[in-house]
Coordinates of C-alpha atoms in Angstrom, one line a residue:
M1 CA -76.5 70.4 -9.6
A2 CA -75.6 71.9 -6.0
K3 CA -78.9 70.8 -5.0
L4 CA -78.4 67.1 -5.8
S5 CA -77.2 64.6 -3.4
L6 CA -73.7 63.6 -3.8
K7 CA -74.6 60.2 -4.6
L8 CA -76.8 61.4 -7.3
Q9 CA -74.3 63.6 -8.8
S10 CA -71.7 60.8 -8.7
A11 CA -74.3 58.4 -10.3
L12 CA -74.8 61.4 -13.1
V13 CA -71.3 61.8 -13.6
V14 CA -70.6 58.1 -14.0
S15 CA -73.2 57.8 -16.6
L16 CA -71.9 60.4 -18.9
I17 CA -68.4 59.0 -18.5
C18 CA -70.2 55.4 -19.5
L19 CA -72.1 57.0 -22.1
K20 CA -69.0 58.9 -23.3
V21 CA -70.8 62.3 -23.7
V22 CA -68.9 64.6 -25.9
S23 CA -70.7 67.9 -24.8
P24 CA -71.4 67.3 -21.1
A25 CA -74.2 69.7 -19.7
D26 CA -73.2 73.0 -18.4
D27 CA -74.4 71.7 -14.5
V28 CA -71.5 69.1 -15.0
I29 CA -69.3 71.3 -16.2
Q30 CA -69.8 73.9 -13.3
Y31 CA -70.0 70.8 -10.7
F32 CA -66.7 69.7 -11.5
T33 CA -65.1 73.3 -11.7
S34 CA -66.4 73.6 -8.1
L35 CA -65.3 70.3 -7.1
I36 CA -61.5 71.3 -8.2
A37 CA -61.5 74.8 -6.8
E38 CA -63.2 73.2 -3.5
G39 CA -60.4 70.3 -3.3
Q40 CA -57.5 72.9 -4.1
A41 CA -58.7 75.3 -1.6
T42 CA -58.7 72.2 1.3
S43 CA -55.5 71.5 0.3
N44 CA -53.9 74.8 0.8
S45 CA -55.5 75.0 4.1
Y46 CA -55.7 71.5 5.6
V47 CA -52.7 71.1 8.3
V48 CA -51.4 67.0 8.2
P49 CA -51.6 65.7 11.7
T50 CA -48.6 64.8 13.2
D51 CA -49.5 61.9 15.2
A52 CA -52.5 59.8 15.9
S53 CA -54.0 61.4 18.9
M54 CA -57.6 61.4 16.9
Y55 CA -58.0 57.8 17.3
K56 CA -57.7 57.9 21.2
P57 CA -60.9 56.2 22.8
T58 CA -62.9 58.2 25.3
D59 CA -62.6 55.5 28.2
D60 CA -60.5 52.7 29.3
S61 CA -63.6 50.1 28.4
V62 CA -63.0 47.4 25.9
T63 CA -65.7 45.8 23.7
D64 CA -65.7 42.3 22.3
Y65 CA -66.0 42.7 18.5
G66 CA -66.5 39.2 17.9
T67 CA -64.4 36.2 16.1
Y68 CA -63.1 35.7 12.9
D69 CA -61.2 33.2 10.9
F70 CA -58.8 36.1 9.6
I71 CA -58.0 39.4 10.6
V72 CA -56.5 41.7 8.1
V73 CA -55.1 44.8 9.3
G74 CA -55.1 47.7 7.0
G75 CA -56.9 48.4 3.6
G76 CA -54.0 49.5 1.5
V77 CA -52.6 48.0 -1.5
T78 CA -51.9 44.2 -0.1
G79 CA -54.7 44.4 2.3
S80 CA -57.4 44.8 -0.2
V81 CA -55.9 42.2 -2.2
V82 CA -55.6 39.5 0.6
A83 CA -59.1 40.3 2.0
S84 CA -61.0 40.0 -1.6
R85 CA -58.7 36.5 -2.3
L86 CA -59.3 35.2 1.4
S87 CA -62.8 35.9 1.3
E88 CA -63.4 33.8 -1.8
M89 CA -63.4 31.0 0.5
E90 CA -67.0 31.0 1.7
N91 CA -66.7 29.1 5.1
R92 CA -64.0 31.7 6.5
K93 CA -64.7 34.9 8.2
V94 CA -62.3 37.8 7.1
L95 CA -62.7 41.3 9.3
L96 CA -60.7 44.0 7.4
L97 CA -59.8 46.9 9.9
E98 CA -58.7 50.3 8.0
A99 CA -57.9 53.1 9.8
G100 CA -59.1 55.4 7.0
T101 CA -62.0 55.7 5.3
F102 CA -63.2 54.6 1.5
A103 CA -61.5 57.1 -0.3
D104 CA -63.3 57.2 -3.8
E105 CA -64.4 60.7 -4.3
E106 CA -64.5 62.3 -7.7
F107 CA -61.7 64.8 -6.8
L108 CA -59.6 61.6 -5.5
R109 CA -60.2 59.9 -8.8
I110 CA -58.8 63.0 -10.8
P111 CA -55.0 62.2 -11.6
S112 CA -54.2 65.6 -12.3
M113 CA -55.2 66.6 -8.9
T114 CA -52.5 64.1 -7.5
A115 CA -50.2 66.7 -5.8
F116 CA -52.9 68.3 -4.0
L117 CA -53.4 65.2 -2.2
A118 CA -50.2 65.4 -0.7
N119 CA -51.6 67.8 1.8
S120 CA -55.2 66.3 2.7
P121 CA -57.2 63.8 4.7
V122 CA -55.9 61.1 2.9
Q123 CA -52.3 61.7 3.8
W124 CA -51.0 60.4 7.0
G125 CA -48.4 62.9 7.0
F126 CA -45.1 61.2 8.0
K127 CA -41.7 62.9 8.3
S128 CA -38.3 61.4 8.9
V129 CA -36.1 62.5 11.6
P130 CA -33.6 65.2 10.8
Q131 CA -31.5 63.9 7.9
K132 CA -27.6 64.3 7.6
T133 CA -26.8 62.9 3.9
A134 CA -30.0 63.9 2.1
C135 CA -33.0 66.4 2.1
L136 CA -30.7 68.9 3.6
S137 CA -32.3 71.5 1.9
L138 CA -36.1 70.8 3.1
I139 CA -37.4 72.5 6.3
N140 CA -35.5 71.0 9.5
Q141 CA -34.2 68.1 6.7
R142 CA -36.8 66.1 7.4
C143 CA -37.9 64.0 4.5
S144 CA -41.5 63.4 3.6
G145 CA -42.8 59.6 4.2
S146 CA -45.9 60.3 2.0
R147 CA -48.6 57.4 2.8
G148 CA -52.0 57.4 2.1
K149 CA -54.8 56.8 4.8
G150 CA -57.9 54.9 3.6
M151 CA -59.2 52.0 1.7
G152 CA -56.7 51.6 -1.2
G153 CA -53.7 52.9 1.0
T154 CA -50.9 54.9 -0.9
S155 CA -53.0 53.9 -4.4
I156 CA -55.3 56.8 -3.6
L157 CA -52.5 59.4 -4.0
N158 CA -49.5 58.2 -5.8
G159 CA -48.8 58.4 -9.7
G160 CA -50.9 55.5 -10.4
I161 CA -47.9 53.7 -12.0
Y162 CA -47.9 49.9 -12.4
Q163 CA -44.9 48.4 -12.8
R164 CA -44.0 44.9 -11.5
G165 CA -40.5 44.9 -10.7
V166 CA -37.5 43.9 -12.3
P167 CA -37.8 40.2 -12.9
R168 CA -34.0 39.3 -11.4
G169 CA -35.2 40.9 -8.3
F170 CA -37.8 38.2 -7.8
D171 CA -35.1 35.4 -8.7
Y172 CA -33.1 37.0 -5.9
W173 CA -36.3 36.9 -3.3
A174 CA -36.4 33.1 -4.3
E175 CA -32.9 32.5 -3.6
I176 CA -32.9 34.4 -0.3
T177 CA -36.2 32.5 1.0
N178 CA -35.1 28.9 -0.6
D179 CA -38.5 29.2 -2.2
P180 CA -38.6 28.8 -6.3
G181 CA -42.1 30.3 -5.7
W182 CA -40.9 33.5 -5.7
S183 CA -39.2 33.6 -9.0
Y184 CA -40.4 35.7 -11.4
K185 CA -41.5 32.7 -13.7
N186 CA -43.6 31.4 -11.2
L187 CA -45.2 34.8 -10.1
L188 CA -45.8 35.7 -13.7
P189 CA -49.2 33.8 -13.9
L190 CA -50.0 35.5 -10.4
F191 CA -49.4 39.2 -12.4
K192 CA -51.3 38.0 -15.1
K193 CA -54.3 37.0 -12.9
S194 CA -54.6 40.3 -11.2
E195 CA -54.4 42.4 -14.6
D196 CA -57.0 43.7 -17.0
F197 CA -54.4 45.1 -19.8
H198 CA -56.1 47.5 -22.4
H199 CA -53.3 48.4 -25.3
N200 CA -55.3 51.9 -25.8
D201 CA -52.2 53.2 -27.3
P202 CA -51.4 50.9 -30.1
T203 CA -47.9 52.5 -30.7
A204 CA -46.9 52.2 -27.0
P205 CA -44.6 49.2 -26.2
A206 CA -46.1 46.1 -25.0
D207 CA -45.4 42.4 -25.0
L208 CA -48.9 41.1 -24.7
D209 CA -47.4 37.7 -23.8
Y210 CA -46.7 39.0 -20.1
H211 CA -50.1 40.7 -20.1
G212 CA -53.2 39.6 -18.3
T213 CA -57.0 40.1 -19.1
G214 CA -59.9 40.1 -17.1
G215 CA -58.4 40.5 -13.9
Y216 CA -59.7 43.1 -11.1
L217 CA -56.9 45.7 -12.1
N218 CA -57.6 47.7 -15.4
V219 CA -54.3 48.8 -16.5
Q220 CA -53.8 51.3 -19.6
F221 CA -52.1 54.3 -21.0
V222 CA -52.9 57.9 -20.9
M223 CA -54.4 59.4 -24.3
P224 CA -53.7 61.5 -26.3
R225 CA -50.0 60.8 -25.9
N226 CA -47.9 64.2 -24.7
P227 CA -45.3 65.3 -27.2
I228 CA -42.6 65.6 -24.5
T229 CA -43.1 62.0 -24.1
D230 CA -42.0 61.5 -27.8
I231 CA -39.1 63.8 -27.5
F232 CA -37.6 61.6 -24.6
L233 CA -38.3 58.1 -26.4
Q234 CA -36.6 59.6 -29.6
A235 CA -33.4 60.8 -27.3
N236 CA -33.1 57.7 -26.1
R237 CA -33.1 56.2 -29.5
E238 CA -30.8 58.6 -30.6
L239 CA -28.4 57.4 -27.6
G240 CA -28.7 53.7 -28.4
N241 CA -31.5 52.9 -25.6
P242 CA -34.1 50.3 -26.6
I243 CA -37.7 50.9 -26.4
V244 CA -39.4 48.3 -24.3
D245 CA -42.3 47.0 -22.2
Y246 CA -41.2 47.2 -18.8
N247 CA -43.6 44.5 -17.6
G248 CA -42.0 42.3 -20.1
P249 CA -39.2 40.0 -20.2
S250 CA -36.7 43.0 -19.8
Q251 CA -36.9 46.5 -17.9
I252 CA -33.7 48.0 -19.6
G253 CA -34.6 50.9 -21.6
A254 CA -37.0 53.6 -22.3
T255 CA -40.6 53.1 -22.3
I256 CA -44.4 54.5 -21.2
F257 CA -45.7 54.4 -17.8
Q258 CA -48.4 51.8 -17.5
L259 CA -51.2 53.2 -15.2
Y260 CA -54.1 51.6 -13.2
M261 CA -56.6 53.8 -14.1
K262 CA -60.2 53.1 -16.0
N263 CA -62.0 55.7 -18.1
G264 CA -58.9 58.1 -17.4
Q265 CA -59.7 58.2 -13.5
R266 CA -57.4 56.7 -10.8
L267 CA -58.6 53.4 -9.9
N268 CA -57.3 52.8 -6.4
I269 CA -56.4 49.0 -5.3
S270 CA -59.4 48.8 -3.0
S271 CA -61.9 50.1 -5.8
A272 CA -60.6 47.4 -8.3
F273 CA -60.5 44.5 -5.6
L274 CA -62.9 44.9 -2.7
D275 CA -65.5 47.0 -4.6
P276 CA -66.5 44.0 -6.7
V277 CA -67.2 41.7 -3.7
M278 CA -68.4 43.9 -0.8
D279 CA -71.7 41.9 -0.7
R280 CA -70.0 38.8 0.4
K281 CA -71.3 37.7 3.8
N282 CA -68.0 36.3 5.3
L283 CA -66.5 39.9 4.4
K284 CA -66.7 42.5 7.0
V285 CA -64.7 45.9 6.7
L286 CA -64.6 48.3 9.2
T287 CA -63.4 51.6 8.5
E288 CA -62.1 54.4 11.0
S289 CA -60.4 51.7 13.2
Y290 CA -57.1 51.9 14.4
V291 CA -55.2 49.1 15.5
T292 CA -53.1 49.5 18.6
K293 CA -52.0 46.2 19.4
V294 CA -51.5 42.6 18.3
N295 CA -52.7 40.2 21.4
F296 CA -50.9 36.9 22.2
D297 CA -51.7 34.1 23.9
K298 CA -48.0 34.1 25.8
N299 CA -48.1 30.5 26.8
D300 CA -47.4 29.6 23.3
K301 CA -46.7 33.2 21.4
R302 CA -49.8 32.6 19.4
A303 CA -51.3 35.5 18.2
I304 CA -55.1 35.4 19.0
G305 CA -56.7 38.6 17.6
V306 CA -56.3 42.5 17.5
T307 CA -56.9 45.4 19.7
F308 CA -58.4 48.9 17.9
T309 CA -60.0 52.0 18.3
H310 CA -63.5 52.7 16.2
H311 CA -65.3 56.0 17.1
G312 CA -63.8 56.8 20.3
K313 CA -64.2 53.2 21.8
T314 CA -61.6 50.4 22.5
Y315 CA -62.5 47.1 20.8
S316 CA -61.0 43.5 20.9
A317 CA -61.7 41.4 17.9
N318 CA -60.8 37.5 18.1
A319 CA -58.9 35.4 15.4
D320 CA -59.2 31.6 15.3
R321 CA -57.0 31.1 12.5
E322 CA -54.3 34.1 11.8
V323 CA -53.7 38.0 12.0
I324 CA -52.2 39.6 8.8
L325 CA -50.5 42.7 9.1
S326 CA -50.9 45.0 6.0
A327 CA -50.4 48.2 7.8
G328 CA -47.8 49.7 5.7
V329 CA -43.9 49.9 5.8
F330 CA -43.8 52.4 8.7
Q331 CA -46.9 51.1 10.6
T332 CA -46.3 47.3 10.4
P333 CA -43.4 47.3 12.0
Q334 CA -44.5 50.0 14.8
L335 CA -47.6 47.5 15.3
L336 CA -44.8 44.6 15.9
L337 CA -42.8 46.7 18.4
L338 CA -46.0 47.9 19.9
S339 CA -47.0 44.2 20.3
G340 CA -43.8 43.1 21.8
I341 CA -42.1 41.8 18.7
G342 CA -38.4 43.3 18.1
P343 CA -35.2 44.3 19.0
K344 CA -35.2 43.6 23.0
A345 CA -33.0 46.5 23.8
H346 CA -35.3 48.8 22.1
L347 CA -38.2 47.5 23.4
E348 CA -37.1 47.5 26.9
E349 CA -35.7 51.4 26.2
V350 CA -39.4 52.4 25.5
G351 CA -41.4 50.0 28.0
V352 CA -42.7 47.7 26.0
E353 CA -43.0 43.9 27.4
V354 CA -40.8 41.8 24.7
I355 CA -43.0 38.6 23.5
E356 CA -39.8 37.7 21.1
D357 CA -36.7 39.1 20.6
L358 CA -36.5 39.8 16.5
E359 CA -33.7 42.1 15.7
G360 CA -34.8 42.9 12.3
V361 CA -38.1 44.6 12.9
G362 CA -37.8 48.2 11.6
S363 CA -33.9 47.5 11.1
S364 CA -33.6 47.8 7.4
L365 CA -36.0 50.5 6.0
Q366 CA -35.2 51.5 2.7
D367 CA -36.4 53.8 0.0
D368 CA -35.0 55.1 -3.5
V369 CA -33.8 58.4 -3.8
I370 CA -35.0 61.0 -6.0
N371 CA -33.8 64.4 -7.3
Q372 CA -36.5 66.7 -9.2
M373 CA -34.6 69.8 -9.6
V374 CA -32.2 69.2 -12.6
I375 CA -34.1 71.6 -14.5
F376 CA -33.6 72.9 -18.3
K377 CA -34.8 76.0 -20.1
S378 CA -36.5 75.5 -23.8
N379 CA -38.5 77.0 -26.4
Y380 CA -40.9 74.3 -26.2
S381 CA -44.5 75.4 -25.4
A382 CA -48.1 74.0 -25.3
T383 CA -50.9 76.5 -24.9
P384 CA -52.7 75.2 -21.9
K385 CA -56.5 74.1 -22.8
P386 CA -59.3 75.8 -20.8
L387 CA -60.5 74.3 -17.9
E388 CA -64.1 73.5 -19.2
Q389 CA -62.3 71.8 -22.4
Q390 CA -60.4 69.6 -20.0
I391 CA -63.2 68.4 -18.0
Q392 CA -64.9 67.7 -21.0
E393 CA -62.0 65.7 -22.2
Y394 CA -61.7 64.0 -19.1
L395 CA -65.6 62.8 -19.2
E396 CA -64.5 61.1 -22.4
G397 CA -61.4 59.5 -20.7
R398 CA -58.9 61.2 -22.2
G399 CA -56.7 64.8 -22.0
P400 CA -54.7 66.4 -19.4
M401 CA -56.7 65.8 -16.6
T402 CA -55.9 62.0 -16.7
E403 CA -52.4 62.7 -16.2
V404 CA -50.3 62.9 -13.0
L405 CA -47.3 63.7 -15.2
A406 CA -47.6 65.4 -18.3
S407 CA -45.0 63.3 -19.7
Q408 CA -45.3 59.4 -19.4
G409 CA -42.1 58.7 -20.6
V410 CA -39.9 56.7 -18.2
G411 CA -36.5 54.7 -18.8
F412 CA -34.5 52.3 -16.7
Y413 CA -30.7 51.8 -16.5
Q414 CA -27.7 50.2 -15.3
T415 CA -24.9 52.7 -14.2
Q416 CA -21.3 51.5 -14.0
Y417 CA -21.8 50.9 -10.3
E418 CA -24.4 47.9 -10.9
K419 CA -22.5 44.8 -10.8
D420 CA -25.4 42.2 -10.9
D421 CA -28.3 42.2 -13.2
L422 CA -30.3 44.7 -11.5
I423 CA -31.1 48.1 -12.3
D424 CA -30.3 50.8 -10.6
L425 CA -31.1 54.3 -12.5
E426 CA -34.6 55.6 -13.4
L427 CA -34.9 58.9 -15.5
I428 CA -38.5 60.2 -15.5
S429 CA -39.3 62.8 -18.3
S430 CA -41.2 65.7 -17.0
T431 CA -42.2 69.4 -17.6
T432 CA -41.9 71.7 -15.0
S433 CA -42.8 75.1 -13.0
A434 CA -41.9 77.2 -10.3
S435 CA -44.9 78.2 -7.7
E436 CA -45.1 78.6 -4.1
F437 CA -47.5 75.5 -4.1
G438 CA -44.5 73.3 -5.6
R439 CA -42.3 74.7 -3.2
K440 CA -44.6 73.7 -0.3
Y441 CA -45.2 70.2 -1.8
M442 CA -41.6 69.3 -2.0
G443 CA -41.4 70.9 1.6
M444 CA -37.9 72.9 0.3
R445 CA -37.0 76.1 2.0
A446 CA -37.4 79.3 0.2
E447 CA -33.6 80.4 -0.4
T448 CA -32.9 77.0 -2.2
Y449 CA -35.8 76.5 -4.1
N450 CA -35.9 80.3 -5.6
A451 CA -32.0 80.0 -6.2
I452 CA -32.6 77.1 -8.5
W453 CA -35.5 78.7 -10.4
G454 CA -33.9 82.1 -10.6
N455 CA -36.2 84.4 -12.8
D456 CA -37.4 81.6 -14.7
T457 CA -40.8 79.8 -13.8
K458 CA -41.1 76.8 -16.8
G459 CA -38.7 74.5 -17.9
M460 CA -38.3 70.8 -18.6
A461 CA -36.6 68.3 -16.2
I462 CA -35.8 64.7 -16.1
N463 CA -35.9 63.1 -12.8
I464 CA -33.0 61.2 -11.6
C465 CA -34.1 58.3 -9.5
N466 CA -31.5 55.4 -7.9
V467 CA -33.7 52.7 -7.4
N468 CA -31.1 50.1 -6.2
P469 CA -29.6 52.1 -3.1
V470 CA -27.2 50.3 -0.5
S471 CA -28.3 52.7 2.5
K472 CA -30.7 51.6 5.0
G473 CA -32.5 53.1 7.6
T474 CA -34.9 52.4 10.5
V475 CA -38.1 52.4 12.1
R476 CA -38.5 52.9 15.9
L477 CA -41.2 53.5 18.4
K478 CA -41.2 57.1 19.8
S479 CA -42.8 55.9 22.9
S480 CA -44.9 52.9 23.9
S481 CA -48.1 55.0 23.2
P482 CA -49.7 53.8 19.6
Y483 CA -50.7 57.2 19.3
D484 CA -47.5 58.6 18.8
Y485 CA -45.9 58.5 15.1
P486 CA -42.9 56.4 14.7
L487 CA -39.5 57.6 14.6
I488 CA -38.5 57.1 10.5
D489 CA -35.0 57.8 9.5
F490 CA -34.6 56.9 5.9
N491 CA -30.8 57.5 6.3
L492 CA -30.5 58.1 2.3
M493 CA -27.2 58.1 0.6
N494 CA -25.3 57.3 3.8
D495 CA -23.5 54.2 2.6
P496 CA -19.6 54.7 3.8
Q497 CA -18.4 53.8 -0.3
E498 CA -20.7 56.6 -1.4
K499 CA -22.3 54.3 -4.2
D500 CA -25.9 55.9 -3.5
I501 CA -24.7 59.1 -4.6
A502 CA -22.2 58.1 -7.3
V503 CA -25.1 56.5 -8.9
M504 CA -27.2 60.0 -8.9
Y505 CA -24.0 61.9 -10.1
E506 CA -24.0 59.4 -13.1
G507 CA -27.7 60.1 -13.4
V508 CA -27.0 63.9 -13.8
Q509 CA -24.3 63.2 -16.5
R510 CA -26.7 61.1 -18.4
V511 CA -29.3 64.0 -18.2
M512 CA -27.0 66.5 -19.4
Q513 CA -25.9 64.1 -22.2
M514 CA -29.7 63.5 -23.1
M515 CA -30.5 67.1 -23.4
K516 CA -27.9 67.3 -25.7
T517 CA -29.2 64.8 -28.3
P518 CA -31.3 66.4 -31.4
S519 CA -34.3 65.6 -30.2
Y520 CA -33.9 67.9 -27.4
Q521 CA -31.7 70.5 -29.0
R522 CA -34.5 71.1 -31.5
Y523 CA -36.3 72.9 -28.5
G524 CA -33.2 74.9 -27.9
T525 CA -32.7 73.0 -24.3
E526 CA -30.1 74.9 -22.2
F527 CA -29.1 74.0 -18.2
L528 CA -30.9 76.2 -15.9
A529 CA -27.5 76.9 -14.2
N530 CA -28.1 78.7 -11.2
P531 CA -26.2 77.8 -8.3
I532 CA -27.6 76.9 -4.7
P533 CA -26.0 79.1 -1.7
D534 CA -25.3 76.3 0.5
C535 CA -22.9 74.4 -2.2
M536 CA -20.9 77.6 -3.2
S537 CA -17.9 76.9 -1.6
H538 CA -17.5 74.1 -4.0
E539 CA -16.0 74.8 -7.4
L540 CA -19.4 75.4 -9.3
W541 CA -20.6 72.2 -11.6
S542 CA -17.5 70.4 -10.1
K543 CA -18.1 66.9 -8.8
D544 CA -18.0 68.3 -5.1
Y545 CA -20.3 70.9 -6.2
W546 CA -22.8 68.0 -7.8
Y547 CA -22.5 66.0 -4.5
C548 CA -23.4 68.8 -2.4
F549 CA -26.6 70.0 -4.6
L550 CA -27.6 66.2 -4.8
R551 CA -27.4 66.0 -0.7
H552 CA -29.5 69.1 -0.5
T553 CA -32.1 68.8 -3.1
S554 CA -32.8 64.7 -3.4
I555 CA -35.7 63.4 -1.5
A556 CA -37.2 60.1 -1.0
A557 CA -38.9 58.8 -3.8
Y558 CA -41.8 56.8 -1.9
H559 CA -40.7 53.7 -2.7
T560 CA -40.4 52.8 0.5
R561 CA -39.8 49.0 1.7
G562 CA -38.1 46.3 3.7
S563 CA -38.5 47.1 7.1
C564 CA -39.9 43.5 7.9
P565 CA -37.7 41.6 5.2
M566 CA -38.3 38.2 4.3
G567 CA -35.4 35.8 4.5
S568 CA -34.6 32.2 5.5
D569 CA -32.7 33.4 9.1
P570 CA -33.6 35.7 11.5
K571 CA -30.4 35.9 13.0
K572 CA -29.3 37.5 9.7
G573 CA -32.1 40.3 9.9
A574 CA -35.2 38.3 8.6
V575 CA -38.6 39.0 10.1
V576 CA -40.8 36.9 8.0
D577 CA -40.1 33.5 6.2
N578 CA -41.0 32.3 2.9
E579 CA -44.6 32.3 3.5
L580 CA -44.5 35.6 5.2
R581 CA -44.9 34.3 8.7
V582 CA -43.3 36.1 11.4
F583 CA -40.6 34.3 13.2
G584 CA -40.5 33.1 16.7
V585 CA -44.5 33.6 16.8
K586 CA -47.6 31.5 15.7
N587 CA -50.5 32.9 13.4
L588 CA -49.3 36.3 12.4
R589 CA -47.7 37.1 8.9
V590 CA -46.7 40.5 7.4
V591 CA -48.1 41.0 4.1
D592 CA -47.2 44.3 2.4
S593 CA -43.9 46.2 1.1
S594 CA -42.2 45.7 4.5
V595 CA -41.3 42.3 3.3
M596 CA -39.4 43.1 0.2
P597 CA -35.6 42.0 0.8
V598 CA -34.0 43.5 -2.1
T599 CA -34.8 46.3 -4.6
M600 CA -37.4 46.0 -7.1
S601 CA -35.9 48.8 -9.3
G602 CA -39.0 51.0 -9.2
H603 CA -42.5 51.9 -8.4
N604 CA -43.8 49.2 -5.5
T605 CA -47.4 49.1 -6.3
G606 CA -47.4 46.2 -8.8
T607 CA -45.1 44.2 -6.7
C608 CA -47.5 44.7 -3.6
L609 CA -49.9 43.3 -5.7
V610 CA -48.3 40.2 -6.2
I611 CA -47.1 39.7 -2.6
G612 CA -50.8 40.2 -1.7
E613 CA -51.6 37.5 -4.3
K614 CA -49.1 35.1 -3.9
A615 CA -49.5 35.4 0.1
S616 CA -53.2 34.6 -0.3
E617 CA -52.4 31.3 -2.0
Y618 CA -50.1 30.1 1.1
I619 CA -52.8 30.9 3.5
K620 CA -55.5 29.4 1.5
G621 CA -53.2 26.2 1.2
H622 CA -53.0 26.0 5.1
H623 CA -56.6 26.9 5.7
K624 CA -58.9 25.3 3.1

């Protein structure tokens, strides 16, 4: 097998999967065994970059790359959708520029290898500035800002969770923008248009009236279901919580994750939306292309193209109609700032010429807060399957290698602090174990991590996530150089009223309550009550202790959004209007999670998909 080309190996593996071979040949087993070992070794040795200097050109010359109708910056979730949809207009030329590469190698498609991708070439490696109210036990008190680098963006390396967002949140978008097109009722057809839903777990909750078939995105459940998932669901029933389809009419209750995967493999958004249309003559995708600036005609503040680097050279591409920024929640505001659009005082401070004084750019960054360190002992045990058996099952589209998380159970709830009809608490069922890899993955200091685990190495956990936080942070330029990473300040749990941490504390109490249900007590579940040194000045397990614990061990949840929010008034912080056009300039839109003006109560990918679909409708309507 080692003598075969990578393409031939891939073709063989795909053939085996499609044929559902029950007993794959020994050479295929060996190929995957080696693939996994090599991928894990790469992760252990890889050093994630701290800036974008790899994209610097080798000289000062600028080459004309030609003229297109639309230039899409970023091949992530929304960029892939927009490029796919705009290229449906056969008379319009579309250029998609992506800094990473096509990231669909076999190792990346194995869901159970997801943790290793956090330290790999498909990770940008963003870190926050030192935090004061969260991430305190992380190294240098810096939260990770995990973002995927490559075609498909963060869908390359996240949990693969397909969640659309709480319906009432979209209705708020409609109110904020004075545009009923953003209401959930009016977006539902676009959600269904994108989706190819497979109810492959017939006992999983699914309201089929709310799902689509035949779309680009294959959505399914992990099979077979892990017993931990059923324990979590039954515990919720015992507490009186409903079992729901969280992509149905109501998100409140317990459920099972729906995932964008196919035949048990990760299906990143670029693979889903762009691979089927790459032969379109009017679509040009150029990878390893790092955009440094949006170019303007300063006479009328009209975006006319972009400057980018590619393989050591600098290029300028022209856009006859629009430039569309889909560079992501950190790099879209960075690009706007580098191009002279943003808070005037900040631009002048770093020496960037001001094109448009737009205060909201990078000024309302939000991420959810998650805590994964409330851990429990139990007598539950499951014997791990031999790797060879796992690989065989993976080739059949099932088994543990198709799981990012062993448990797929999740619940969405309202705490006492939620005054509207949004959702502010997510609980995720999990099994966990102590390891040096796990500590490095979290970026946590050894003394805190080891103190929590004590002498134990395995446990259960229910991750606690505040999915409707109040606190907001910022994205700012470190300098006028496009090769410096931006300064990211999540500012987690820093609201003066302490609502954000109060929601997390209620989450702790609910988890403790859940672990007392008959379903969990059947396995002797007991809180792993090991205090951490930084909080020993507080009475153990008091509210003050838990607040200290939560500030030390809670981190960013990677549900990042809002750095260029949509709205109707730029004087009140809006960056884009209802059609995602940047205020104060022409022919420039932002289409990614940056534009989300309020929480969507969970995981962003589904929301980003519909943003891409809706933006494409608006753009096509203007440029028929």
